[in-house]
PDB file of C-alpha atoms in Angstrom:
ATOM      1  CA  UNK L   1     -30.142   1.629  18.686  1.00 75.00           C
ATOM      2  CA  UNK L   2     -28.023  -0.715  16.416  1.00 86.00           C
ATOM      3  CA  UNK L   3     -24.355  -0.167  17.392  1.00 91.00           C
ATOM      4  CA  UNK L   4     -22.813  -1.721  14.140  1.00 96.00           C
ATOM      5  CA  UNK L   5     -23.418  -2.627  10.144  1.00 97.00           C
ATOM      6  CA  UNK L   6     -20.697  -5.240   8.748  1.00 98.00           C
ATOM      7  CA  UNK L   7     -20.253  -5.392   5.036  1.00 98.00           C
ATOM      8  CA  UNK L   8     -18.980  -8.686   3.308  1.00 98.00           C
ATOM      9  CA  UNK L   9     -15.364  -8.717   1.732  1.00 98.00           C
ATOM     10  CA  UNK L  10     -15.151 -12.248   0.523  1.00 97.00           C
ATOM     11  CA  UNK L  11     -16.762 -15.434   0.809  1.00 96.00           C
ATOM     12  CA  UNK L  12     -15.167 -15.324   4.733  1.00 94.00           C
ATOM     13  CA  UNK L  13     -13.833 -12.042   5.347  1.00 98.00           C
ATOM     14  CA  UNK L  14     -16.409  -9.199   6.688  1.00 98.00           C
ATOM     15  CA  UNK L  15     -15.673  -6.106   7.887  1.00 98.00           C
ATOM     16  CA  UNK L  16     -17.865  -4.811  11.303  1.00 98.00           C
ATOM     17  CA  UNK L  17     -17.978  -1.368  11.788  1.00 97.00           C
ATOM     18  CA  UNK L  18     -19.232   0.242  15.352  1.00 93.00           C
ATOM     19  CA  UNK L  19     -20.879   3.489  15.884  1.00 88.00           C
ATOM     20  CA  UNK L  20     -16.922   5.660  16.343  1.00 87.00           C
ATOM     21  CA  UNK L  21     -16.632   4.196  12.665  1.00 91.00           C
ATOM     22  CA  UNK L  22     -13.866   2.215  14.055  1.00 93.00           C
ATOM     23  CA  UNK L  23     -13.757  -1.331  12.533  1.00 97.00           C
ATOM     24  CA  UNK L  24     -12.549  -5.051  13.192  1.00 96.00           C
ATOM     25  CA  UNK L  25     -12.568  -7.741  10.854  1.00 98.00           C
ATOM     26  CA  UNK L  26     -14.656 -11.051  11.253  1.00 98.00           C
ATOM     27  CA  UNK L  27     -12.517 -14.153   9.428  1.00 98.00           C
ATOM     28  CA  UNK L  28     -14.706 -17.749   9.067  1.00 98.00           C
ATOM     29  CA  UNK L  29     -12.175 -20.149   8.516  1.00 98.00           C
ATOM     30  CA  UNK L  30     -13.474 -23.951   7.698  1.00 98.00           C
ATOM     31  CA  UNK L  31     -12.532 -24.829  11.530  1.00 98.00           C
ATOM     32  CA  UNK L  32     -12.211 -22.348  13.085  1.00 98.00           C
ATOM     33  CA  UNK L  33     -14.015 -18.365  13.294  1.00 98.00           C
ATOM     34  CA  UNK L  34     -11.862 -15.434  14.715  1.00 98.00           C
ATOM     35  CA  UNK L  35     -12.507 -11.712  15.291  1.00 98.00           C
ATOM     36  CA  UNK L  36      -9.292  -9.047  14.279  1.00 98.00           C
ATOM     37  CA  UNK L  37      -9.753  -6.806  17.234  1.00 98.00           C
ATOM     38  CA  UNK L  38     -13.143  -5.765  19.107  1.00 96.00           C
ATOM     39  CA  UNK L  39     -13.912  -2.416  19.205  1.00 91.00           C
ATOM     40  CA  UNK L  40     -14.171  -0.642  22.489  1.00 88.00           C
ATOM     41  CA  UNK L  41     -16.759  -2.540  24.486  1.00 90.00           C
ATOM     42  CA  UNK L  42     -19.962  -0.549  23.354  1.00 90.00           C
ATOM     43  CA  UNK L  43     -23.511  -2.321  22.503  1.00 90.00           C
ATOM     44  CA  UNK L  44     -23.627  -6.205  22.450  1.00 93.00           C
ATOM     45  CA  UNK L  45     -21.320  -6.953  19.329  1.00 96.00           C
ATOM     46  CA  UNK L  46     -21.247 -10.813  20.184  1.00 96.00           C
ATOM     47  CA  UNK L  47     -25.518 -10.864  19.880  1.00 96.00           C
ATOM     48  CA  UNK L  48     -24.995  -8.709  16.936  1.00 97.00           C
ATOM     49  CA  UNK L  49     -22.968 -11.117  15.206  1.00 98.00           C
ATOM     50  CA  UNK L  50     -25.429 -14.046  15.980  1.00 97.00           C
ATOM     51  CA  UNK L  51     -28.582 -12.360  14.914  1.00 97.00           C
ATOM     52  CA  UNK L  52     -27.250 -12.086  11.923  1.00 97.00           C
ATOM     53  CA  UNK L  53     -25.210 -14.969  11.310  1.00 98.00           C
ATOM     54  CA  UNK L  54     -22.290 -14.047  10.427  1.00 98.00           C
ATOM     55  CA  UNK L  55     -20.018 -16.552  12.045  1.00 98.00           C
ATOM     56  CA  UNK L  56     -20.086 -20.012  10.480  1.00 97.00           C
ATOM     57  CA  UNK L  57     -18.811 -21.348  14.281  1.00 98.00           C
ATOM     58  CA  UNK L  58     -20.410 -20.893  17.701  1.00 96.00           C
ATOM     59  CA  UNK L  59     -17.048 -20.237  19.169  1.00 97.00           C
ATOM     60  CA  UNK L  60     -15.540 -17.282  18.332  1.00 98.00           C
ATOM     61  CA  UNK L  61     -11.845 -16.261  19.400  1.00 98.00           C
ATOM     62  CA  UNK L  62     -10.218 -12.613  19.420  1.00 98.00           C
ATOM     63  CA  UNK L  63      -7.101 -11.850  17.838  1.00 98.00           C
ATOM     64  CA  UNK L  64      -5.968  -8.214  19.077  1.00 98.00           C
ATOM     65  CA  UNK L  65      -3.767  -6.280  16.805  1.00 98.00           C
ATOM     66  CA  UNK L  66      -3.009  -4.247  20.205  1.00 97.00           C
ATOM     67  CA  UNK L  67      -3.896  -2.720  23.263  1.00 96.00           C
ATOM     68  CA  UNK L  68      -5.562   0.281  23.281  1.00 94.00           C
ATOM     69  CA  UNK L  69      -9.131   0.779  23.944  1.00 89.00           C
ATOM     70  CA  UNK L  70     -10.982   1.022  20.751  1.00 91.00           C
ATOM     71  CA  UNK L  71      -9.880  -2.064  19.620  1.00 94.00           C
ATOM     72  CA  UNK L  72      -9.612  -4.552  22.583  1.00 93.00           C
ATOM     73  CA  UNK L  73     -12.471  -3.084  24.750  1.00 92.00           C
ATOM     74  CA  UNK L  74     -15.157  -5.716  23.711  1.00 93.00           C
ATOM     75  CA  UNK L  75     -13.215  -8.679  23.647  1.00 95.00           C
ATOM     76  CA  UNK L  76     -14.890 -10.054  27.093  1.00 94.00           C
ATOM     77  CA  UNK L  77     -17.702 -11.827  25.376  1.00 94.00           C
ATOM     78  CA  UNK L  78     -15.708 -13.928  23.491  1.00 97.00           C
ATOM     79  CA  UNK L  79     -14.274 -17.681  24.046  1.00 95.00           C
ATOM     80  CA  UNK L  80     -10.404 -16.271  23.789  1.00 97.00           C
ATOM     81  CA  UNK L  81      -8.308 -13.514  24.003  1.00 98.00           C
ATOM     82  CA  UNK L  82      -5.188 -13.320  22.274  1.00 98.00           C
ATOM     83  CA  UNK L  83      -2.590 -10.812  22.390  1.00 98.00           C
ATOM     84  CA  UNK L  84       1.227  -9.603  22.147  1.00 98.00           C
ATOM     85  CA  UNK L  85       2.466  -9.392  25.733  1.00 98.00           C
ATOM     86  CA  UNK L  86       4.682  -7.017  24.857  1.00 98.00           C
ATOM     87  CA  UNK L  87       1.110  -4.861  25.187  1.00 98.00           C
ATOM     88  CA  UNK L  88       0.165  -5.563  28.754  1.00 97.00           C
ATOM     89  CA  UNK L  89       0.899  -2.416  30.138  1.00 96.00           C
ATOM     90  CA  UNK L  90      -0.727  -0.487  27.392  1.00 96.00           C
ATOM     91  CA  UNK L  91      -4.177  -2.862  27.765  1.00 95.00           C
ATOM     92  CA  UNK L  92      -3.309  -2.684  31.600  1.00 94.00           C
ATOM     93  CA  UNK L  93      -3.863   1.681  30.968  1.00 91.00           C
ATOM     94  CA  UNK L  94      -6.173   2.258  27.944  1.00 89.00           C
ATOM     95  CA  UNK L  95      -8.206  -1.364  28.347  1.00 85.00           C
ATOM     96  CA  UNK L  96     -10.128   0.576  31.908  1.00 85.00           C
ATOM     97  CA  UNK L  97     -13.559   1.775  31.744  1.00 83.00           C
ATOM     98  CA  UNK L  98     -11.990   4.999  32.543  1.00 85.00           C
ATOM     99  CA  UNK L  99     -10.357   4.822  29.314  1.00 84.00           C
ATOM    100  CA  UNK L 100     -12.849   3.830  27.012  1.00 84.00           C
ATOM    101  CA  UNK L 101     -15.286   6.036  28.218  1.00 83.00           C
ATOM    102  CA  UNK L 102     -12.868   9.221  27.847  1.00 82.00           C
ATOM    103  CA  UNK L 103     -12.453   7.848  24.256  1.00 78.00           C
ATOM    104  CA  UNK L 104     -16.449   7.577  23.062  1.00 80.00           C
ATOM    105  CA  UNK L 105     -17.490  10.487  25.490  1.00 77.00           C
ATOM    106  CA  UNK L 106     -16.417  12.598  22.187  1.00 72.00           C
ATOM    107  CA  UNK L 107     -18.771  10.938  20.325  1.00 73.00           C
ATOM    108  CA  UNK L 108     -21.419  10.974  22.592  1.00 75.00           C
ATOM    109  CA  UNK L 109     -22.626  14.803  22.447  1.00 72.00           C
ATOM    110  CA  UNK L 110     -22.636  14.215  18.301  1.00 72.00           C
ATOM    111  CA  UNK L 111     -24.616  11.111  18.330  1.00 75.00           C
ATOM    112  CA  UNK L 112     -26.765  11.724  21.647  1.00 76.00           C
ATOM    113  CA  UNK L 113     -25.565   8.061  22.516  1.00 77.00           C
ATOM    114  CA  UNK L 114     -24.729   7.293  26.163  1.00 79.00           C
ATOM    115  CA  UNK L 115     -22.164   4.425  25.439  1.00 76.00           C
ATOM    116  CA  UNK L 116     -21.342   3.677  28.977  1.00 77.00           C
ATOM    117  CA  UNK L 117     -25.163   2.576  29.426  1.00 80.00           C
ATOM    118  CA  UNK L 118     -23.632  -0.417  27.576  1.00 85.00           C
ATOM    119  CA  UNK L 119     -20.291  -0.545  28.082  1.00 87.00           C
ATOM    120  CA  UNK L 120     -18.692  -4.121  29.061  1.00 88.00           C
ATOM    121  CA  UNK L 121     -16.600  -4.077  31.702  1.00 86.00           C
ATOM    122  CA  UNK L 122     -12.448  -4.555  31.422  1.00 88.00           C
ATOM    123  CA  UNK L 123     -12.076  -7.828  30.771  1.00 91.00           C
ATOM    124  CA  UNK L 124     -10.521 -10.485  33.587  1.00 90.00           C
ATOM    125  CA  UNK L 125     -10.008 -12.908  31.194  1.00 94.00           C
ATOM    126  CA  UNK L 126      -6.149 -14.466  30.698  1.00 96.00           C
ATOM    127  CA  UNK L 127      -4.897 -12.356  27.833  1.00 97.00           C
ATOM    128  CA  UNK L 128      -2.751 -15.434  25.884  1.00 98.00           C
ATOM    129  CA  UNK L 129       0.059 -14.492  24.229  1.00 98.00           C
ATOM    130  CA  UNK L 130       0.808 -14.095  20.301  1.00 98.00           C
ATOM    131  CA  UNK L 131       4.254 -14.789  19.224  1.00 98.00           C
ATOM    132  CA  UNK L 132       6.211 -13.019  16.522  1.00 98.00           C
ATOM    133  CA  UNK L 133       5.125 -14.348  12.940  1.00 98.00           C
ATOM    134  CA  UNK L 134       2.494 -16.836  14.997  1.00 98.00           C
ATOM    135  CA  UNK L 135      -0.428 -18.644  12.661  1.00 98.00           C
ATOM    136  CA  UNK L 136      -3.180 -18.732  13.283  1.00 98.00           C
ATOM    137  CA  UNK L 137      -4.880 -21.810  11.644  1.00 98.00           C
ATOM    138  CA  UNK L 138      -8.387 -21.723  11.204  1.00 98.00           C
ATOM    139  CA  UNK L 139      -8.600 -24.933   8.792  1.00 98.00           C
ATOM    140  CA  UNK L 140      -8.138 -23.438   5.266  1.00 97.00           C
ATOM    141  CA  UNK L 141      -7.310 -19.807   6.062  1.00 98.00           C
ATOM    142  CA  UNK L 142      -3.998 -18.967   8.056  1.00 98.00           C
ATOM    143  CA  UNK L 143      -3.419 -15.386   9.454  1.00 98.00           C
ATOM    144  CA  UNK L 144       0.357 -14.820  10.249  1.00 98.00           C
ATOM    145  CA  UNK L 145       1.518 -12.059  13.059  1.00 98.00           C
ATOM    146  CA  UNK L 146       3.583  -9.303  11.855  1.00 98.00           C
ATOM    147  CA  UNK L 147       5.191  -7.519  14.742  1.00 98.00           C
ATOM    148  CA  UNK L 148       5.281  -3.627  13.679  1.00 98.00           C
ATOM    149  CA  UNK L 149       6.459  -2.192  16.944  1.00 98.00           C
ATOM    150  CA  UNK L 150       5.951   2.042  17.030  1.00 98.00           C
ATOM    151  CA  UNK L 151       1.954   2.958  17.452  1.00 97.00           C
ATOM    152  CA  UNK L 152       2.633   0.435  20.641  1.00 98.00           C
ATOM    153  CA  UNK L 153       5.116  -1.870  21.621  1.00 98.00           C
ATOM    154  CA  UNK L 154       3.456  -5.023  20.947  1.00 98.00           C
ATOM    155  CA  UNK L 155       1.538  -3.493  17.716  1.00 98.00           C
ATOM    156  CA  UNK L 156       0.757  -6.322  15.253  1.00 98.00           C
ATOM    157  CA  UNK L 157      -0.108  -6.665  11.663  1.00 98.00           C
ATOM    158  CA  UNK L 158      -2.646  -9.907  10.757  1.00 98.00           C
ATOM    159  CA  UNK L 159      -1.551 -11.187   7.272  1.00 98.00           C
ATOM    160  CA  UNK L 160      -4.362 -13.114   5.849  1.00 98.00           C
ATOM    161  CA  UNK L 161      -2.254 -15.525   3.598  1.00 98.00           C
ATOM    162  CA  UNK L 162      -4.390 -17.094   1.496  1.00 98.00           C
ATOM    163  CA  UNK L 163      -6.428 -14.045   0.238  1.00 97.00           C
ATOM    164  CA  UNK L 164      -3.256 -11.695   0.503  1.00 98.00           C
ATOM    165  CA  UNK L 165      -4.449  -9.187   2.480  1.00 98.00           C
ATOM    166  CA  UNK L 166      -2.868  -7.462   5.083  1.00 98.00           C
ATOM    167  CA  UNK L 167      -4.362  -5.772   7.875  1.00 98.00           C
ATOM    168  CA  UNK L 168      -2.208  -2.619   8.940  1.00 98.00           C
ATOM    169  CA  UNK L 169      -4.878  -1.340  11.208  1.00 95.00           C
ATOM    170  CA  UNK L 170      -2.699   1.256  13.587  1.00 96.00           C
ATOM    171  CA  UNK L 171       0.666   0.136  12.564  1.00 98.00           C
ATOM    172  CA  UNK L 172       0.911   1.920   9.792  1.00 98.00           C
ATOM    173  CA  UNK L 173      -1.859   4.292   8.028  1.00 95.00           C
ATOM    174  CA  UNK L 174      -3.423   7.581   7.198  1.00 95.00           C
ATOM    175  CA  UNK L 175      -1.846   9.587  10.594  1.00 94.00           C
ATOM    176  CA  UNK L 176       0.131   6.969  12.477  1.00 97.00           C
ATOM    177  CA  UNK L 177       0.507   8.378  15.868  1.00 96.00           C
ATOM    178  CA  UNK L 178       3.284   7.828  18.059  1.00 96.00           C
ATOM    179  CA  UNK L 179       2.691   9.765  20.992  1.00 92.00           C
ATOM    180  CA  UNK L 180       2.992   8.669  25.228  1.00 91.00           C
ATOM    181  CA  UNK L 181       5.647   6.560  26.974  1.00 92.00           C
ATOM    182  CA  UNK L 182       4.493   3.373  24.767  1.00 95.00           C
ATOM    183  CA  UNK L 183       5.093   4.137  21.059  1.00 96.00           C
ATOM    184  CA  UNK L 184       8.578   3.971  19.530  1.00 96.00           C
ATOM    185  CA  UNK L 185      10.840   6.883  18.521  1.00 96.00           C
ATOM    186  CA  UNK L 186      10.878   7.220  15.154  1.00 97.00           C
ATOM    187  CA  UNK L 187      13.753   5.808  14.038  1.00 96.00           C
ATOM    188  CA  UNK L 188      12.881   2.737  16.024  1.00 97.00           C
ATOM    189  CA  UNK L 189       9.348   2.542  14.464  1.00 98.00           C
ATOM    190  CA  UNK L 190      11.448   3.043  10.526  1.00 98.00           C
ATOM    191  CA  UNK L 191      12.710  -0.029  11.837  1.00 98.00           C
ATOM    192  CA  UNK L 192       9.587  -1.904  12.483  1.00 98.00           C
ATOM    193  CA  UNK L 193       8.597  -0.212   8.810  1.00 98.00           C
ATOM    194  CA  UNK L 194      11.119  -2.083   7.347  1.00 98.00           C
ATOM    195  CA  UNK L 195      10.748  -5.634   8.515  1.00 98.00           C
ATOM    196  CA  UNK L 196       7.281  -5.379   7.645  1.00 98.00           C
ATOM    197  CA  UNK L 197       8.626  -4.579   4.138  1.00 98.00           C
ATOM    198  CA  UNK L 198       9.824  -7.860   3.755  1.00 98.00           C
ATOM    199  CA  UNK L 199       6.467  -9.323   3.449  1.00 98.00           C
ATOM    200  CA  UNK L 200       5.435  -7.094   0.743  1.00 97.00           C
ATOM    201  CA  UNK L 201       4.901  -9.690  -1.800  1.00 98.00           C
ATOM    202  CA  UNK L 202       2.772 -11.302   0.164  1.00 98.00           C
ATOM    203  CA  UNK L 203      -0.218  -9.358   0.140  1.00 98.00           C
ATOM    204  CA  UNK L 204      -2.018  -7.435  -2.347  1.00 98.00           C
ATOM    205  CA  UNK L 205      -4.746  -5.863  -0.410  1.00 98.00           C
ATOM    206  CA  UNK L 206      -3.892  -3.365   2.655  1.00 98.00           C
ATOM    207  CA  UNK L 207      -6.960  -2.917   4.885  1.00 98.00           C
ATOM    208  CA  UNK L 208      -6.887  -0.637   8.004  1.00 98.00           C
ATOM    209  CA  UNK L 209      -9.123  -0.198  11.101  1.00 96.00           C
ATOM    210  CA  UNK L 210     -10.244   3.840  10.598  1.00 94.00           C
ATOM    211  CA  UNK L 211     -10.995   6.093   8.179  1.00 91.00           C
ATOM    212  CA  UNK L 212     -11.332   4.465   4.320  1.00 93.00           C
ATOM    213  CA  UNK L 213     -10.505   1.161   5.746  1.00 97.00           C
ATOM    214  CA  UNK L 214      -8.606   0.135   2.740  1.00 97.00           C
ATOM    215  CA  UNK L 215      -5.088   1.878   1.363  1.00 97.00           C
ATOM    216  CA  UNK L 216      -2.873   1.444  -1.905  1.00 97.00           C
ATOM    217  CA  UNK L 217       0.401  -0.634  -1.751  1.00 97.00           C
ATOM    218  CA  UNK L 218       2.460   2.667  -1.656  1.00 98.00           C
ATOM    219  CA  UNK L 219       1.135   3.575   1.941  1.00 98.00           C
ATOM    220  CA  UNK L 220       3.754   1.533   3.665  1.00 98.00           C
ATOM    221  CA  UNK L 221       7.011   3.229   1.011  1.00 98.00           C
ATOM    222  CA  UNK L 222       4.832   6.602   1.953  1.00 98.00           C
ATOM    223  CA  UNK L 223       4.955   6.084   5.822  1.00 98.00           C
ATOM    224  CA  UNK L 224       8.867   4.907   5.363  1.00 98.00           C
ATOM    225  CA  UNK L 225       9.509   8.540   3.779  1.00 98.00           C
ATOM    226  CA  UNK L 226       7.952  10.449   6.031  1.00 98.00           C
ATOM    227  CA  UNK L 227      10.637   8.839   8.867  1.00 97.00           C
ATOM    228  CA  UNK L 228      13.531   9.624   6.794  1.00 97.00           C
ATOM    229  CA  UNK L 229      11.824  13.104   6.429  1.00 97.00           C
ATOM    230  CA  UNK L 230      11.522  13.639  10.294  1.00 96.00           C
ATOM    231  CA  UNK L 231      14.736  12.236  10.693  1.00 95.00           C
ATOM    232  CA  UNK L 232      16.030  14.540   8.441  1.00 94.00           C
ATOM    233  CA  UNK L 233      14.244  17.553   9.823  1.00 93.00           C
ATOM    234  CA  UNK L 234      13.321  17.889   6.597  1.00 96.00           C
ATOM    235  CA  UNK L 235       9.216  17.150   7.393  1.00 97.00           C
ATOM    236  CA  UNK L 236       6.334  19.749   7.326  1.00 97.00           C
ATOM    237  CA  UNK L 237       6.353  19.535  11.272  1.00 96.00           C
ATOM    238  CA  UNK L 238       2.768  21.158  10.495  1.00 96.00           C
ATOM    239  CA  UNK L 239       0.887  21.349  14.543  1.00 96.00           C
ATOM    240  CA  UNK L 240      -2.441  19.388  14.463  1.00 95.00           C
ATOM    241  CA  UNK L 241      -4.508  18.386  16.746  1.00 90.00           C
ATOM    242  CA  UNK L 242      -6.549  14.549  17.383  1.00 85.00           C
ATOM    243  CA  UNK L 243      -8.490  13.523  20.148  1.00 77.00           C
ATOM    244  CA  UNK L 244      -7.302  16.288  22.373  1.00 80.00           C
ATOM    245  CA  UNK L 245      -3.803  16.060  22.310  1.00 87.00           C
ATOM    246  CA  UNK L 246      -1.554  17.966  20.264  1.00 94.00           C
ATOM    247  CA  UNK L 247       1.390  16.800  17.176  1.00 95.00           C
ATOM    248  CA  UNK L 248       3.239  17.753  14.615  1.00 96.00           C
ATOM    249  CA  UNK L 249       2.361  16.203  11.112  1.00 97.00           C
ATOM    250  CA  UNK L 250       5.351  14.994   9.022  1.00 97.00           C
ATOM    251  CA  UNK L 251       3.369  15.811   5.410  1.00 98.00           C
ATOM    252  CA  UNK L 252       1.300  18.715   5.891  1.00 97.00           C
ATOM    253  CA  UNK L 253      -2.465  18.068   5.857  1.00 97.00           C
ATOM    254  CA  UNK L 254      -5.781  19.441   5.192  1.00 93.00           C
ATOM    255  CA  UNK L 255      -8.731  18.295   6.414  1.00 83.00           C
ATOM    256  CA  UNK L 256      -8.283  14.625   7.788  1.00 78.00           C
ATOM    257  CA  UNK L 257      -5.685  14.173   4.292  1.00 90.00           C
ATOM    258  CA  UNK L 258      -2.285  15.030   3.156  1.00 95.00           C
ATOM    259  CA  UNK L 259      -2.336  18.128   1.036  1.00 96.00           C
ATOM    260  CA  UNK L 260      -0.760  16.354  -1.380  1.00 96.00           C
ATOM    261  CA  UNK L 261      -3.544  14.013  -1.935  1.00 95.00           C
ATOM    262  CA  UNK L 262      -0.602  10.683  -1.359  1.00 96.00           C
ATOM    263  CA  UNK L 263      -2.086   8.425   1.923  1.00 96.00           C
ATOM    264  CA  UNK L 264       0.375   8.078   4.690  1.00 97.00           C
ATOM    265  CA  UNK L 265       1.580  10.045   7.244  1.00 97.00           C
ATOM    266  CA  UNK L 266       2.937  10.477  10.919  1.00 97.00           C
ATOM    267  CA  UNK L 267       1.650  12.367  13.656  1.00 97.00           C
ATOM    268  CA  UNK L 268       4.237  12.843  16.491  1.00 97.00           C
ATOM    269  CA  UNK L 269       5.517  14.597  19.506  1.00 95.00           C
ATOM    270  CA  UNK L 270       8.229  16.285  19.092  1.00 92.00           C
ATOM    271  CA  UNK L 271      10.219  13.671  21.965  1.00 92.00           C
ATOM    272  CA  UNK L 272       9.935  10.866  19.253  1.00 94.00           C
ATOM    273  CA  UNK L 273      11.437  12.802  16.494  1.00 90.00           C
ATOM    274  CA  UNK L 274      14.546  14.085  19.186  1.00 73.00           C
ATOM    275  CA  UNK L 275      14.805  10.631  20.314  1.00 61.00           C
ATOM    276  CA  UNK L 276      14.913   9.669  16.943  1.00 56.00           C
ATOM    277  CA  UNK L 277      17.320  12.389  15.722  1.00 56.00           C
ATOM    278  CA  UNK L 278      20.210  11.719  18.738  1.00 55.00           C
ATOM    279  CA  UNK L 279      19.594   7.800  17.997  1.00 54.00           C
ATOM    280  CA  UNK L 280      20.697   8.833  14.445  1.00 48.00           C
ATOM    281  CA  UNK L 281      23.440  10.895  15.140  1.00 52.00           C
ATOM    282  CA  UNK L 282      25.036   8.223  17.701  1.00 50.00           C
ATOM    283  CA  UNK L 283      24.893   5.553  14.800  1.00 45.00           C
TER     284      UNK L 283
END
């Protein structure tokens, strides 16, 4: 069974993708190689990168974008772990094999696959901290650390400077979902929209960990309005339904898209968008 493919983006840049068609990005800098995020701990993703090649160092360091399962669960095999602190608790709940197995045992019946056959444990490693707008130097690429708090509290956006590209993964996509005690209200998370705003000349490319992988420069203004719309209680506040739990979409949606065929949108309980609304009201 061969748990991933990876296609190339650029002469350093590739793109794995594991069996839940999540994906995490593989960067080869001249010094240094790192991997965006690790999936969630299913087949041997460090022997499938070495059998074929793809890292041009034998060391190979993880950079998490955050905590939850699916995209720090396979970090263990790697030299280092790095990660927004801000994120412990969240890695500390969803990082378990309890966790990750309630996350791919939805896959499982589909595919016939018995992931926890080889799922990795949770890793003991020292999670080391990332810093707000930290660099990551890897000789002559740099990847800068957006902090986008909302999805989770220490939710962060890699920022591939020299090819300006920007890797939005959870932060902000398709169906952000902001959902649990973690995630932000969502006037907090417009917030976190915002600052990230200020780096929009910076990038040229938006890549994401799920669905189409890739999204148009208007996803982020598109993600902004559906806040002000929820705010508002002007939004669709259409009930869906993703991995079990139930929301209320801001734009309404059919199929896995908006109806109105833009990209963007927010999936929410209804506590973020009260929250929201009284935090509003009391500025």
């Amino acid at each position: 069974m061969e748990y991933f493919r990876h296609i190339q983006l650029n002469a350093h840049l590739i793109r794995i993708i594991g069996l839940d068609e999540t994906c995490f990005y593989l960067v080869n800098g001249s010094e240094k190689t790192v991997l965006l995020d690790a999936g969630s701990g299913y087949g041997d993703l460090k022997s499938y990168i070495e059998d074929n090649k793809l890292a041009t160092h034998d060391e190979i360091d993880v950079i998490a974008t955050h905590g939850h399962h699916d995209h720090i669960g396979g970090a263990d095999s790697f030299n280092k772990i790095y990660m927004n602190h801000k994120d412990l608790k969240v890695f500390k709940e969803f990082g378990t094999m309890e966790s990750r197995l309630n996350y791919t045992h939805e896959f499982e019946e589909r595919m016939g696959i018995k992931f926890a056959d080889s799922m990795l444990p949770m890793t003991k490693k020292t999670l080391l901290p990332i810093e707000d707008y930290q660099v990551f130097d890897l000789g002559d690429i740099h990847i800068k650390m957006i902090p986008v708090a909302g999805h989770t509290p220490g939710m962060m956006c890699p920022l591939i400077e020299e090819d300006r590209i920007c890797i939005f993964g959870d932060a902000c996509g398709v169906s952000v979902l902001l959902m649990g005690e973690y995630s932000s209200n969502v006037s907090e998370y417009k917030q976190s929209l915002l600052n990230l705003k200020k780096f929009e000349n910076d990038y040229d490319t938006i890549y994401r960990n799920h669905g189409s992988y890739v999204s148009p420069k208007e996803l982020l203004d598109n993600v902004i309005e559906c806040c002000d719309l929820i705010l508002e209680h002007k939004d669709a506040h259409q009930p869906v339904k993703m991995h079990g739990m139930d929301f209320f979409a801001a734009h309404k949606v059919e199929g896995y898209g908006r109806a109105d065929g833009k990209e963007g949108n927010i999936f929410y309980e209804d506590a973020k968008a009260e929250k929201a609304a009284r935090a509003r009201e009391g500025a």
